[in-house]
Structure formats: structure tokens, C-alpha cells
mmCIF file of C-alpha atoms and ligand atoms in Angstrom:
data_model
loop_
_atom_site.group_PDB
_atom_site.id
_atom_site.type_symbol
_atom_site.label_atom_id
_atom_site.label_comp_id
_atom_site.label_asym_id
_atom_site.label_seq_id
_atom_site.Cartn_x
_atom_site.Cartn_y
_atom_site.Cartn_z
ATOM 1 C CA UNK K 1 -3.245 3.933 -38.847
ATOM 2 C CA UNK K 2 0.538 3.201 -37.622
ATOM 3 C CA UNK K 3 1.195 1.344 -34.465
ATOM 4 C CA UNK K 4 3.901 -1.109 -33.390
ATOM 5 C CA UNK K 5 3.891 -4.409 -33.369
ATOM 6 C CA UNK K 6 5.675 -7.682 -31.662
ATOM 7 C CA UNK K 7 7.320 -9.809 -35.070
ATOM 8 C CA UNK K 8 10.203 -11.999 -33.165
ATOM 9 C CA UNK K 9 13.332 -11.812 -31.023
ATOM 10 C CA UNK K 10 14.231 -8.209 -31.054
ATOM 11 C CA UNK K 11 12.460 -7.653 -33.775
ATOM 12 C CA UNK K 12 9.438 -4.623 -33.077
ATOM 13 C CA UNK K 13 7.695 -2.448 -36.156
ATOM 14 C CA UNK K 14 5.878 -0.003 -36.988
ATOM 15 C CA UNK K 15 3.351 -1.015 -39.631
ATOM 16 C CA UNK K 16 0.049 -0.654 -40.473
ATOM 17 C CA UNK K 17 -2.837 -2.158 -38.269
ATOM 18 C CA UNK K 18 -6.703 -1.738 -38.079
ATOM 19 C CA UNK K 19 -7.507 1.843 -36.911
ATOM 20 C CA UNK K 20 -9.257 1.693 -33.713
ATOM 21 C CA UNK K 21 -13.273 2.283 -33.373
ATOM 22 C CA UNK K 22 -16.090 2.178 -30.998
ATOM 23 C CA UNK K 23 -16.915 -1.581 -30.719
ATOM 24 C CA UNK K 24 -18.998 -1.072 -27.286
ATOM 25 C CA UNK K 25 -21.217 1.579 -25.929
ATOM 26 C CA UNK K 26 -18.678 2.563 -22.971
ATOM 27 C CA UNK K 27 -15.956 2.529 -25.696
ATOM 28 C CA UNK K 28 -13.885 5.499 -26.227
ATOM 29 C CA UNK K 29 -11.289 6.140 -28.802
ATOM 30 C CA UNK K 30 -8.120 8.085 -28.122
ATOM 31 C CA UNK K 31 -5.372 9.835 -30.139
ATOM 32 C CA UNK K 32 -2.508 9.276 -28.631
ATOM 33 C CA UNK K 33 -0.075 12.067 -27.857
ATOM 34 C CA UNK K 34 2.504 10.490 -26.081
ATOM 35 C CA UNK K 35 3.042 6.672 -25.488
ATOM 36 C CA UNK K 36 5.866 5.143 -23.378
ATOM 37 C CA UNK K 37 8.117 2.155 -23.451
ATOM 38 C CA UNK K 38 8.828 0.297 -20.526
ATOM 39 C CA UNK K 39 10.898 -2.063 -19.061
ATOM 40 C CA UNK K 40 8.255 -4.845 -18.855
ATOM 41 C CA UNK K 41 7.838 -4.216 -23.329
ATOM 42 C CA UNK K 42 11.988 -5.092 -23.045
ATOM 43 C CA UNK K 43 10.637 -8.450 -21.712
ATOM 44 C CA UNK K 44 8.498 -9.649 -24.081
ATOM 45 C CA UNK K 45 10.898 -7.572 -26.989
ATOM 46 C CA UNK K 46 13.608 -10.182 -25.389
ATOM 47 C CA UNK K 47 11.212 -13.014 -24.698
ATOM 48 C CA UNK K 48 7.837 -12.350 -26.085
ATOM 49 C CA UNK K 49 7.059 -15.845 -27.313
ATOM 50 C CA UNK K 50 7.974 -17.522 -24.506
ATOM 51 C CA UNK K 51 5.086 -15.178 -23.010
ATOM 52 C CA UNK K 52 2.062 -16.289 -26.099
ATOM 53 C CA UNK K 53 3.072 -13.024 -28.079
ATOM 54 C CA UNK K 54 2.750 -14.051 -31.511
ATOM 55 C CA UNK K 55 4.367 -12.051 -34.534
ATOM 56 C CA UNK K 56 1.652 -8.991 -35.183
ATOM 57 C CA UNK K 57 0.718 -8.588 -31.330
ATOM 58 C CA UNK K 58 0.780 -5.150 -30.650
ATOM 59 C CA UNK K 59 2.463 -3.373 -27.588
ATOM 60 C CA UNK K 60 2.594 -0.822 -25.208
ATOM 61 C CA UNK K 61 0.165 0.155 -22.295
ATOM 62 C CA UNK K 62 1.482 3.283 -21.100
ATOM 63 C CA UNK K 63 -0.209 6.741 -22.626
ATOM 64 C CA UNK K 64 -1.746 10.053 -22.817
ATOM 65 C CA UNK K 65 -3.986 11.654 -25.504
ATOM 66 C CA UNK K 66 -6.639 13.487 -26.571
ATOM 67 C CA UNK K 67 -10.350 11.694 -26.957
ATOM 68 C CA UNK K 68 -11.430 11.315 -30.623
ATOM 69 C CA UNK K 69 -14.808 9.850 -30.260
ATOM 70 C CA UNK K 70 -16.825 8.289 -27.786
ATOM 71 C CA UNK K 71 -19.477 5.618 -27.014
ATOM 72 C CA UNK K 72 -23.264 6.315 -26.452
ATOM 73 C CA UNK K 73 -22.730 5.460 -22.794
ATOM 74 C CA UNK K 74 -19.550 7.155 -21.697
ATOM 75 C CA UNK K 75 -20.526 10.300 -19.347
ATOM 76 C CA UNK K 76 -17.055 11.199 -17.994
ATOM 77 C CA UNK K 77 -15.345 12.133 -21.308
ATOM 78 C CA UNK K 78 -15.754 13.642 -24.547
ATOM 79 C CA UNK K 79 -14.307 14.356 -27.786
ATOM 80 C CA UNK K 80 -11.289 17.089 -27.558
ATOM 81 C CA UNK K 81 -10.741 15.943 -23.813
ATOM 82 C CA UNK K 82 -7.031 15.387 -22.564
ATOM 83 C CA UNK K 83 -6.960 12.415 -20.956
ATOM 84 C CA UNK K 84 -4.670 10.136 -18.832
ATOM 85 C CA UNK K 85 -5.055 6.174 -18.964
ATOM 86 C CA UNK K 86 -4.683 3.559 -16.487
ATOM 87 C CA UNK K 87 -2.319 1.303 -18.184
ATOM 88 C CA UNK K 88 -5.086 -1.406 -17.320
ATOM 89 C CA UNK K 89 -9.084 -1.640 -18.531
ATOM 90 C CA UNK K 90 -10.983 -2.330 -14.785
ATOM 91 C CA UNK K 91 -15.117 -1.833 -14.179
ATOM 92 C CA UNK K 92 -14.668 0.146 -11.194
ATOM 93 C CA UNK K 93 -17.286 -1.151 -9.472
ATOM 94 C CA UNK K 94 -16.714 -4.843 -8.450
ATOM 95 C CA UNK K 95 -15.227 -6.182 -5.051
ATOM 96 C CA UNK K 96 -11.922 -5.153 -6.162
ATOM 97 C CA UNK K 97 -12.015 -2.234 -7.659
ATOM 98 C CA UNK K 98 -14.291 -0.707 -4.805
ATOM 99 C CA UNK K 99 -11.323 -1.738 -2.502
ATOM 100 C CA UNK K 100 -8.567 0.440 -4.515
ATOM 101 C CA UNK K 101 -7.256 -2.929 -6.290
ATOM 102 C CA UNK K 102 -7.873 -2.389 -10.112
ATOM 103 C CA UNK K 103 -5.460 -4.312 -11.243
ATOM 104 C CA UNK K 104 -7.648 -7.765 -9.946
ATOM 105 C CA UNK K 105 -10.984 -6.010 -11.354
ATOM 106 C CA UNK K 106 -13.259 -8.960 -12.795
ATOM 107 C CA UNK K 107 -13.239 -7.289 -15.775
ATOM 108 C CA UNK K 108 -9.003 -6.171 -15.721
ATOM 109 C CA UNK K 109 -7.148 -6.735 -19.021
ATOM 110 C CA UNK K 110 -3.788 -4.457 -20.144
ATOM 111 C CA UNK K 111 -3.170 -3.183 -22.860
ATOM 112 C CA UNK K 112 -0.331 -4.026 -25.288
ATOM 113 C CA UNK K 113 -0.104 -7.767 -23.080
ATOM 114 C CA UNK K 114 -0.544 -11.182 -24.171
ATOM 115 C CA UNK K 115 -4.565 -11.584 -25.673
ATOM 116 C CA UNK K 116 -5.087 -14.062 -22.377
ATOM 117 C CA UNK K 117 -5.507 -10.839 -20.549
ATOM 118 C CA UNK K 118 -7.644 -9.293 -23.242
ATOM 119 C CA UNK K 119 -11.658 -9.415 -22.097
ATOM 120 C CA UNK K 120 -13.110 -6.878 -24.373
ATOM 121 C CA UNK K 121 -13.430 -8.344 -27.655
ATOM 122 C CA UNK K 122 -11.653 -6.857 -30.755
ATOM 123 C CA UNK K 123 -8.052 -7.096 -30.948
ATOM 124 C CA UNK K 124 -5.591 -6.187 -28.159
ATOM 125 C CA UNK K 125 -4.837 -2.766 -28.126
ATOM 126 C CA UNK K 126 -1.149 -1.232 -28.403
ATOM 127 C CA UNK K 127 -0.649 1.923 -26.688
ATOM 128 C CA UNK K 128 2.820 2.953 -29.479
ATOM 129 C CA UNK K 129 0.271 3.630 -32.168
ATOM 130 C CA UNK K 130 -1.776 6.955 -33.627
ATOM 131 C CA UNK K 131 -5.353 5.686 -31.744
ATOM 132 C CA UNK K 132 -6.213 3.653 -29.076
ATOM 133 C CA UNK K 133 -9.744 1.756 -28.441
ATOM 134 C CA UNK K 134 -10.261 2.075 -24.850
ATOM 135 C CA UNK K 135 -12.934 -0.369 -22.899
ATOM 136 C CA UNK K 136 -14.651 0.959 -19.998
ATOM 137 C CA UNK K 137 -13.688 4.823 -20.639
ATOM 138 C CA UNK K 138 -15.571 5.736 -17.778
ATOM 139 C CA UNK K 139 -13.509 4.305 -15.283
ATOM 140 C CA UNK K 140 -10.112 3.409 -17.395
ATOM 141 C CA UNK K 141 -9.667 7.383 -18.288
ATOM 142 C CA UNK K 142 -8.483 9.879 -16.156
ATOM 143 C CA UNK K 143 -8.907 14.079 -17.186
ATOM 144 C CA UNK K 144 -5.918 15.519 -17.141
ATOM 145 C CA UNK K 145 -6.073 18.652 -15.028
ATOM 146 C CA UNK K 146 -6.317 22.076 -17.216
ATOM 147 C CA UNK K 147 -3.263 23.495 -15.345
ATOM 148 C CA UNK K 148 -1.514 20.848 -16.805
ATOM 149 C CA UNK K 149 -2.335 20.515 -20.445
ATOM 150 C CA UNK K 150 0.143 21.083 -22.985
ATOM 151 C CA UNK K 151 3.036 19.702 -24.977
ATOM 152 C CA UNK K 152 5.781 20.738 -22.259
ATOM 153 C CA UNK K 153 3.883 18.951 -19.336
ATOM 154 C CA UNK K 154 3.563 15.241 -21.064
ATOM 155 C CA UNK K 155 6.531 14.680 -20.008
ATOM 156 C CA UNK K 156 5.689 14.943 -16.549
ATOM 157 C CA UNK K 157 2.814 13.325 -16.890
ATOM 158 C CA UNK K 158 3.353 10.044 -18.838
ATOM 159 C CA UNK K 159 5.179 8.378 -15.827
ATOM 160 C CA UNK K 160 2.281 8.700 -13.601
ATOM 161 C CA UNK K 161 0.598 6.295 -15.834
ATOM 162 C CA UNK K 162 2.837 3.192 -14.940
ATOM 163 C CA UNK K 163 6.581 3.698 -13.487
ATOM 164 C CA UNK K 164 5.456 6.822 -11.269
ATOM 165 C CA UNK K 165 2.508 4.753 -9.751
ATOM 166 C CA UNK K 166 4.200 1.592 -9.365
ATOM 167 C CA UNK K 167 6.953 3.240 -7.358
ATOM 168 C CA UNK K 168 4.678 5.169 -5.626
ATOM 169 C CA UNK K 169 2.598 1.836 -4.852
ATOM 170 C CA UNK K 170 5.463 0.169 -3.196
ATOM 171 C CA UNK K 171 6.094 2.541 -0.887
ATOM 172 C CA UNK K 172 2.427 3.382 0.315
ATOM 173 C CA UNK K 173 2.609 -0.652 0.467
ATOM 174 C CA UNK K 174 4.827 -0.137 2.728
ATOM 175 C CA UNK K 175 3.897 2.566 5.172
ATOM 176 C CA UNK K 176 6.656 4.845 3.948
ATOM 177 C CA UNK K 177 6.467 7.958 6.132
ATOM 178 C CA UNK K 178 8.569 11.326 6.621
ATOM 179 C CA UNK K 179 11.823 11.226 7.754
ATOM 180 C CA UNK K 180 12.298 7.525 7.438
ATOM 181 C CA UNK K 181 15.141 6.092 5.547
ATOM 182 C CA UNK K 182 14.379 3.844 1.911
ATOM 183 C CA UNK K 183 16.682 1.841 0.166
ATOM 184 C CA UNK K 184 15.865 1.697 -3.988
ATOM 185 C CA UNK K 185 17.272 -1.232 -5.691
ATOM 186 C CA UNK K 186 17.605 -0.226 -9.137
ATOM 187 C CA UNK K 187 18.218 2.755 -11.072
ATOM 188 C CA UNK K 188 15.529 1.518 -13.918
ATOM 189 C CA UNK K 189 12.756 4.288 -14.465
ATOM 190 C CA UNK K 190 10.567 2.115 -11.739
ATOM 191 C CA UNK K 191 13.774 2.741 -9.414
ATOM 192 C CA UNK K 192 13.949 6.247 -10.289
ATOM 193 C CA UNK K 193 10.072 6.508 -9.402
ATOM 194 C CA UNK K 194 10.949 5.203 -5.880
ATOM 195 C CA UNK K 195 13.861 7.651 -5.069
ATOM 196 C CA UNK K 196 11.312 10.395 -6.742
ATOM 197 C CA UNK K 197 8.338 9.128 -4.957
ATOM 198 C CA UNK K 198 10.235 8.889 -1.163
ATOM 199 C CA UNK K 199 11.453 12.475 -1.494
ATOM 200 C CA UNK K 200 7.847 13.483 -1.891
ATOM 201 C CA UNK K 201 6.733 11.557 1.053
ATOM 202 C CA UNK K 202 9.825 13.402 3.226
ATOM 203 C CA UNK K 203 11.913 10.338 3.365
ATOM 204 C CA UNK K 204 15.184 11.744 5.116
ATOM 205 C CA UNK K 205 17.725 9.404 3.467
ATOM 206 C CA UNK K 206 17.412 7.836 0.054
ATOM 207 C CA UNK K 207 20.084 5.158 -1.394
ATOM 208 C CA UNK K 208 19.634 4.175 -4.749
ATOM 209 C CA UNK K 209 21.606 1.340 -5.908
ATOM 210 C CA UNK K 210 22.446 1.028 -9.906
ATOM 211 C CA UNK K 211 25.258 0.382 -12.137
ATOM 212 C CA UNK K 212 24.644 3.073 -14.968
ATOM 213 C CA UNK K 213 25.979 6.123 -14.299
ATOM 214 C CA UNK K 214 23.985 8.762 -16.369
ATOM 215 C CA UNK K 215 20.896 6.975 -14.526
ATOM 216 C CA UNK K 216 22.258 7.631 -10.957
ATOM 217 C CA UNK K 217 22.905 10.952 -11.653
ATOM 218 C CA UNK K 218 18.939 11.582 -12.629
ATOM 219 C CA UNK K 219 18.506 9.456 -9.059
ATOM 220 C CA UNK K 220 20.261 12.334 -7.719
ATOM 221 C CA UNK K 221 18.792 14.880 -8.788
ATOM 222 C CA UNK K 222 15.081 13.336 -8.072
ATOM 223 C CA UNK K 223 16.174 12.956 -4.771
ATOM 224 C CA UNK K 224 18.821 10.088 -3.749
ATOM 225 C CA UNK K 225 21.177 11.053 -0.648
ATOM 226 C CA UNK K 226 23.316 8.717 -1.800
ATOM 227 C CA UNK K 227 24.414 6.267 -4.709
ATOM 228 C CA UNK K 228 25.994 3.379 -4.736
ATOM 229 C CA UNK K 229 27.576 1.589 -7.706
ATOM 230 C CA UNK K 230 28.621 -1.478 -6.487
ATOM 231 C CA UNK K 231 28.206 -5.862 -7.035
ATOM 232 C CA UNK K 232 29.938 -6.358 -3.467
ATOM 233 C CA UNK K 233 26.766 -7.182 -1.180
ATOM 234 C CA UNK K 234 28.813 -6.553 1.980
ATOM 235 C CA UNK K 235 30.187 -2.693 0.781
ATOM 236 C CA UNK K 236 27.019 -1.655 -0.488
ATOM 237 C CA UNK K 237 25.642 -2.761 3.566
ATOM 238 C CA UNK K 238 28.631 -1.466 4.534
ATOM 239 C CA UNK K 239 27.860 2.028 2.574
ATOM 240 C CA UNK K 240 24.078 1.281 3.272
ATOM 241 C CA UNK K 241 24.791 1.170 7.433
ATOM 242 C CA UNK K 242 27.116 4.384 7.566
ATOM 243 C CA UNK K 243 24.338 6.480 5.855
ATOM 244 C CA UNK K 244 21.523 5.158 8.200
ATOM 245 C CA UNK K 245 23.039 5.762 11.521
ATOM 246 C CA UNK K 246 23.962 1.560 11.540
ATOM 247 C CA UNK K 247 20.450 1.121 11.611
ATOM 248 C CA UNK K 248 19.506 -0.085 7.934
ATOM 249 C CA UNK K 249 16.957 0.922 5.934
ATOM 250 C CA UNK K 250 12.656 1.457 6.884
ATOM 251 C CA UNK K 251 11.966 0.798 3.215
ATOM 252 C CA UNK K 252 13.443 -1.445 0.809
ATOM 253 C CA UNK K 253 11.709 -0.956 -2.680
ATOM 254 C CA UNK K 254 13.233 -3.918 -4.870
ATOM 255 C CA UNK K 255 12.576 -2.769 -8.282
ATOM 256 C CA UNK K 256 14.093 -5.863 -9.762
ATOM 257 C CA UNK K 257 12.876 -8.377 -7.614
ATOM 258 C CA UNK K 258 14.860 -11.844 -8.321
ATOM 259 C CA UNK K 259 17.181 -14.075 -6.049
ATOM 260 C CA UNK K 260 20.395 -10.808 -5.788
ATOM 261 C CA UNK K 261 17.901 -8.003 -5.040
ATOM 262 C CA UNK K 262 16.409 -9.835 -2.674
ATOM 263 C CA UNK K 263 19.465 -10.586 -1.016
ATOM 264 C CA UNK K 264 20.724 -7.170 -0.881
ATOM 265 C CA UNK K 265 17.372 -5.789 0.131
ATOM 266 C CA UNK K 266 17.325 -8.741 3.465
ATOM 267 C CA UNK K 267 20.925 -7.181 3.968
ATOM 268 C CA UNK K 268 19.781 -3.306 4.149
ATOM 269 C CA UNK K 269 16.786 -3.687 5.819
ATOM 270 C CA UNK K 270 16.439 -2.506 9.670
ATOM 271 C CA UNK K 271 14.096 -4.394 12.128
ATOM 272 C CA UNK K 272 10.724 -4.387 12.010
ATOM 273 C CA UNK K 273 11.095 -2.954 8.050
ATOM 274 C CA UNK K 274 9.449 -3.565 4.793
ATOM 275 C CA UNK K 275 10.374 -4.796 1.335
ATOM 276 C CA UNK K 276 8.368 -4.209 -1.270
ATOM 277 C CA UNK K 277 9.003 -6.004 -4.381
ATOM 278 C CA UNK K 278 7.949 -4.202 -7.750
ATOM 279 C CA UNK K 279 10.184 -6.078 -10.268
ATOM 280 C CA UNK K 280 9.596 -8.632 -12.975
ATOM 281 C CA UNK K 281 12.395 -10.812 -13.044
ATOM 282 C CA UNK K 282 10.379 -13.924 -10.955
ATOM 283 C CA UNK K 283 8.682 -14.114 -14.440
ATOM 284 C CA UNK K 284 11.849 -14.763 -16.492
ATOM 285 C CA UNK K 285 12.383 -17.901 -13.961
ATOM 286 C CA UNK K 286 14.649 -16.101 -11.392
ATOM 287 C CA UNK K 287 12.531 -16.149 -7.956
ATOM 288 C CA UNK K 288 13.401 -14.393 -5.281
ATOM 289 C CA UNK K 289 14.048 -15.961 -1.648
ATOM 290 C CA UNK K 290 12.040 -14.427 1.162
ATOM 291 C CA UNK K 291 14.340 -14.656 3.787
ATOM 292 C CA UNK K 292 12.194 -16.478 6.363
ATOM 293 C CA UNK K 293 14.798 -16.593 9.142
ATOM 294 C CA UNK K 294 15.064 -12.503 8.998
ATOM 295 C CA UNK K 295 11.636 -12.194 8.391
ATOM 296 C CA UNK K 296 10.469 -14.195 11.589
ATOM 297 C CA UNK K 297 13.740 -12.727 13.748
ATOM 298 C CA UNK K 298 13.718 -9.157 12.493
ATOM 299 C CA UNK K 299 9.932 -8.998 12.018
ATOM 300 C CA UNK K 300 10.378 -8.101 8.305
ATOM 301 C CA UNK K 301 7.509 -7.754 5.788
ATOM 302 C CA UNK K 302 7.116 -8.280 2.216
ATOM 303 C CA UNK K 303 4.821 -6.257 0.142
ATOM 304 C CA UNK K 304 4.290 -4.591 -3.441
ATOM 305 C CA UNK K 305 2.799 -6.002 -6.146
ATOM 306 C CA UNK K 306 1.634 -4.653 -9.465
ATOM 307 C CA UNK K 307 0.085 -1.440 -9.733
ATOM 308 C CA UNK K 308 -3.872 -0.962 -9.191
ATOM 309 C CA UNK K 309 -4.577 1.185 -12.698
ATOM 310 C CA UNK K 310 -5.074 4.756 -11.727
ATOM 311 C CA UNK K 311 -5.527 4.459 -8.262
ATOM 312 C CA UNK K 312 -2.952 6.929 -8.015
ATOM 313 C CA UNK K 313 -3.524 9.465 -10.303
ATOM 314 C CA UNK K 314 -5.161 12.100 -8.223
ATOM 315 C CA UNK K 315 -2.633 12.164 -5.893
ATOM 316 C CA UNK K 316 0.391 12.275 -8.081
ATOM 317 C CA UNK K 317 -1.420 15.127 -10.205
ATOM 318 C CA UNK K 318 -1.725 17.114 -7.281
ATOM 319 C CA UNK K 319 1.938 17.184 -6.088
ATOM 320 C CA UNK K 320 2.831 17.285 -9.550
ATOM 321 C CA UNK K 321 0.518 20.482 -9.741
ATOM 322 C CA UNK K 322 1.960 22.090 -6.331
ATOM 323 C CA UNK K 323 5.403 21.491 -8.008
ATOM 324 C CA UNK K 324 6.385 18.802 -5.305
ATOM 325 C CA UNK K 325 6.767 15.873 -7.773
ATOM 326 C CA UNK K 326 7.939 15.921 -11.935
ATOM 327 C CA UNK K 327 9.134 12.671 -13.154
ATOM 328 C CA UNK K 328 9.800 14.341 -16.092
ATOM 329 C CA UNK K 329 13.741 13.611 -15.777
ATOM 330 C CA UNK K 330 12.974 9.525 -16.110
ATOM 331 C CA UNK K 331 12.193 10.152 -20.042
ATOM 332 C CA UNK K 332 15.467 10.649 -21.005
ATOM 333 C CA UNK K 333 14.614 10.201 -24.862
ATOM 334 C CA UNK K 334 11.196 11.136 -27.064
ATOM 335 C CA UNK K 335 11.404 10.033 -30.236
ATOM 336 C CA UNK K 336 8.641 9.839 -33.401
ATOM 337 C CA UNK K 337 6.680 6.422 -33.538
ATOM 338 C CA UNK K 338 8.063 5.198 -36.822
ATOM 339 C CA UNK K 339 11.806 5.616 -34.637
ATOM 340 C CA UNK K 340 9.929 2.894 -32.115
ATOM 341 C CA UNK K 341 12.485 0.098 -32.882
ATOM 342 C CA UNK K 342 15.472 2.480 -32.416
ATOM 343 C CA UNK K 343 13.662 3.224 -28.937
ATOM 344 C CA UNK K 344 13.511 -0.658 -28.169
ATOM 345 C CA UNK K 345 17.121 -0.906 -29.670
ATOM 346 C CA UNK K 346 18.151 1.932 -27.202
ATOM 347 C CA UNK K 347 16.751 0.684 -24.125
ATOM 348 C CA UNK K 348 17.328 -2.699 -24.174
ATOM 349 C CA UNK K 349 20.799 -2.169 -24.955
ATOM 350 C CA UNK K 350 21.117 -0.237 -21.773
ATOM 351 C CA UNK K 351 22.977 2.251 -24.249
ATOM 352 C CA UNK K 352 24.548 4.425 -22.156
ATOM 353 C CA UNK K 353 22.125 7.440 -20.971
ATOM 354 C CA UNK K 354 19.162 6.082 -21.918
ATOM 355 C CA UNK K 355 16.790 5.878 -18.877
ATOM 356 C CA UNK K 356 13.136 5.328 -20.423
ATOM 357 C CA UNK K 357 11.948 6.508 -24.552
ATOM 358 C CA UNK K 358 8.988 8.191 -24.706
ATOM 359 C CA UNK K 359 6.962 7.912 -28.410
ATOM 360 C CA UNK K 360 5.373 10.763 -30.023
ATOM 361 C CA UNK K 361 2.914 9.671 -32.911
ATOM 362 C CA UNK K 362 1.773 12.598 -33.848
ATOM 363 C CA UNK K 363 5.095 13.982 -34.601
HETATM 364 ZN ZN1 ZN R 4 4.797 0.047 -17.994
HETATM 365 ZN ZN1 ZN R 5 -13.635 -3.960 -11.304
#
């Protein structure tokens, strides 16, 4: 089969690799119909050997199919079933995943991620290829609902796998509640998930802050009161203060999370609010500051963190199904698989109106 692998700096293909097969009795094998890139693949496309990725490691974690075949002990799917996946394999029954955190599951590993994460034997798994082996299809699957199958709803459905949930996370993290006012740093698809993801819990006011203008216009129209495109910390408080009745912000969600952001989310938050940090850039070397001085005198929180597999999935399927939520607008590109490298190219070249590239291997 074709899937895409890691070979250097910049340098992603799709080649040959093993076709994937039942290896364990609670194994399930998936087609994949759809298969995202994110902005954590542009980290090891830009850095991936820094991270263990060694030329042939295959990517991606992010998809939705159709199940091809399945072990002798998995009861909650079958063959010709359209599925969801968590992004992440978890047991869903120890400690942690009875207490809604998958992603610290004893048994947790993600696909298309370095193979120290990897605890199912065989080779990692890539999500940009034809089939997928997935561990633990019980509990890492997800049906999609039937009033949601076909071609013209995947792409409202693949961001609930990662970006959708991951916004989402951060602001149940933080107790985001109607009418409140949230601050999105970043106009990234995780960024876009926030604004998305606040308007659907009846935030009032919405800021997103970017600096790509195609991007902030999708922020609009998924729900952002207002858009700021600026470096200057002390407008964009300035712009930040105006729109929240000089009160800042109840919810910051940092979708970039290094030593800026940070700053700028410290600057818009109002007393007694919450960050919530849902960004990768502390694992490129550039750590954000918690403000310790705010956080003690304005009774500020921290909170986020990475998102617990499919926690979220039933309720993001129903307000996608009542019509209150479609991420659909975050995708701004599909492309076939073998045009994977052009989607890498694309995205990590911030190229201007590309948002997130969806893969279709079957086309
Ligand atoms: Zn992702
Ligand atoms: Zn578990």
C-alpha cells in the first residue's frame, strides 16, 4: 500500500510501506478516507530528527475511514463500518482513562509519533496512508453517526479528531461558559477550533489574534467578534480592553504557547481568568513564563494540555449534528495522498490561504 513517510529536513514521501494487518485480537484495520495534516507533523517535517524520527518513520495521526477487517475480539466495530479515530491508542479502562484522561492511558501511544510512544508491537502506524492498523479498536474507534456519513460531511468531521477537540479541551479546561469573553491566540487550525468552539459554548465576545489574513477571515466567519493583526503587545491590549468593556478577557486559549503568547495572553486576561495553553512551541526550546506575580495578584490560572483521545467526540458530533458546530471551513485544501509533500510544502510555508490540507487516499 502507499503511505507517507518522514526521509529528512523537509523532505516527506509517499512510497510504498507494509500494508497494515491484524497483528492482535482487538486489532482492527481501517481504510482510510480522509487523513489530516497538522501543525504538530510541520514540527517534526521541520525538526523530526531532533525528535528520534528516523528517515522511513511514517506520519500522521489524524483520520477517518471505513473498517476493512477486524480482530477476533473487537465487539464495537465491523467490517464496512464508518469510523472516527482518536488520534491516540488508550485501553479505556485503567485509572486514567476511567477519569476522561486518555491521553495518560497505561497503554497510550499516537499514531504517526516517534516509536518511543509506540506500545503495540509492529511498526508505528501513519495515518496519510491507504490502511491503518489500529490497537485497541474497541476503545480507540469511534462510529460515526449515520446522519453523518458521506463524502460531503468528512470535512466536518476530520477536525473533531485532533484540532476541534484540542480547542474544545482548552476551553472546557477552563470553565468557558455563555456570555463570557475568550481571547484566541493564533489563527492556526487549533486557533480556529477555539474561536469555533467558544461560539458554540455562547461566548459573547471572541478576539482572535493572527497575522494571515485569509485565516482571520475563516476566524470570522466561525465566530470571532473581532480580529486583530498586530506584533504591538500594548495595541492588541489596547484593542483587547475596548472590546471587553476594559475588563480583559475570561478565557485566554494560547494556541502557540511559548515566551510572546504567553505574554500577550498575561496582558488580556481579566481577574480571576484562565489561560489555557494548547501549543507546542515549549518543545522546540521556547518555554513560556507563567507570570507568577499576575497569577498570585490577579488570581489567574493555567490550564490545557494535550487532548484526551476521543473524549470529545460525542459531544462535538452532536452539535455538529444539530448544525451548531462545522469545522469544516479549517480544511482549506484536500488534496490526493501521492500530492502529500505539496500539502507539507503548502502548510509549512504558511503559503498564503492555506489554513490546514486534508489527504484523500482513495482519490
Ligand atoms: Zn493533530
Ligand atoms: Zn487506559
Amino acid at each position: 500500500m502507499r503511505g507517507l513517510t518522514f526521509q529528512g529536513l523537509n523532505d516527506v514521501r509517499v512510497e510504498d510501506v507494509p500494508d497494515a494487518s491484524i497483528e492482535e485480537p482487538t486489532d482492527a484495520v481501517v481504510r482510510v478516507t480522509m487523513a489530516g495534516i497538522c501543525g504538530s507533523d510541520l514540527h517534526i517535517y521541520n525538526a523530526g530528527e531532533a525528535f528520534g524520527f528516523a528517515p522511513g518513520s511514517r506520519l500522521g495521526h489524524e483520520f477517518i475511514g471505513t473498517v476493512e477487517a477486524v480482530g477476533a475480539d473487537v465487539t464495537a466495530v465491523a467490517p464496512g463500518d464508518r469510523v472516527l479515530s482518536s488520534c491516540s491508542v488508550a485501553c479505556g479502562e485503567c485509572t486514567w482513562c476511567r477519569e476522561g484522561l486518555a491521553s495518560s492511558c497505561v497503554r497510550w501511544s499516537l499514531f504517526g509519533w516517534a516509536p518511543r510512544t509506540w506500545q503495540h508491537g509492529g511498526s508505528v502506524q501513519g495515518a496519510q496512508s491507504e490502511l491503518m492498523r489500529v490497537p485497541l479498536a474497541d476503545t480507540t474507534l469511534h462510529p460515526m453517526p449515520e446522519s453523518l456519513r458521506g463524502e460531503d460531511r468528512e470535512r466536518s468531521l476530520l477536525p473533531l479528531v485532533d484540532v476541534m477537540s484540542t480547542g474544545w479541551h482548552g476551553l472546557t479546561a477552563a470553565g468557558t461558559a455563555a456570555g463570557q469573553s475568550v481571547v484566541v491566540i493564533g489563527d492556526g487550525a487549533v486557533g480556529l477550533a477555539g474561536v469555533h468552539g467558544a461560539r458554540a459554548k455562547g461566548a459573547e465576545r471572541i478576539v482572535c489574534l493572527g497575522h494571515h489574513a485569509g485565516r482571520l477571515e475563516t476566524a470570522t466567519a466561525l465566530g470571532a467578534t473581532l480580529v486583530i493583526d498586530s506584533r504591538d503587545d500594548d495595541e492588541i491590549t489596547q484593542l483587547v480592553m475596548e472590546h471587553t468593556s476594559g475588563e480583559g478577557a475570561h478565557v485566554v486559549i494560547d494556541s502557540i504557547s511559548g515566551p510572546s503568547s504567553m505574554a500577550t495572553a498575561h496582558a488580556t486576561v481579566r481577574p480571576g481568568g484562565t489561560i489555557a495553553c494548547l501549543g507546542m512551541d515549549h518543545f522546540m526550546g521556547k518555554t513560556p513564563n507563567v507570570n507568577w506575580f499576575d497569577q498570585f495578584l490577579r488570581n489567574i490560572s493555567v490550564t490545557g494540555g494535550l487532548v484526551p483521545g476521543k473524549r470529545y467526540f460525542p459531544e462535538l458530533l452532536g452539535l455538529v449534528e444539530s448544525g451548531k458546530l462545522d469545522p469544516a471551513p479549517m480544511l482549506s485544501h484536500t488534496l490526493p495522498l501521492a500530492e502529500a509533500a505539496e500539502g507539507y510544502r503548502m502548510m509549512a510555508g504558511r503559503v498564503d490561504g492555506v489554513t490546514k490540507v486534508a489527504l484523500r487516499p482513495g482519490a
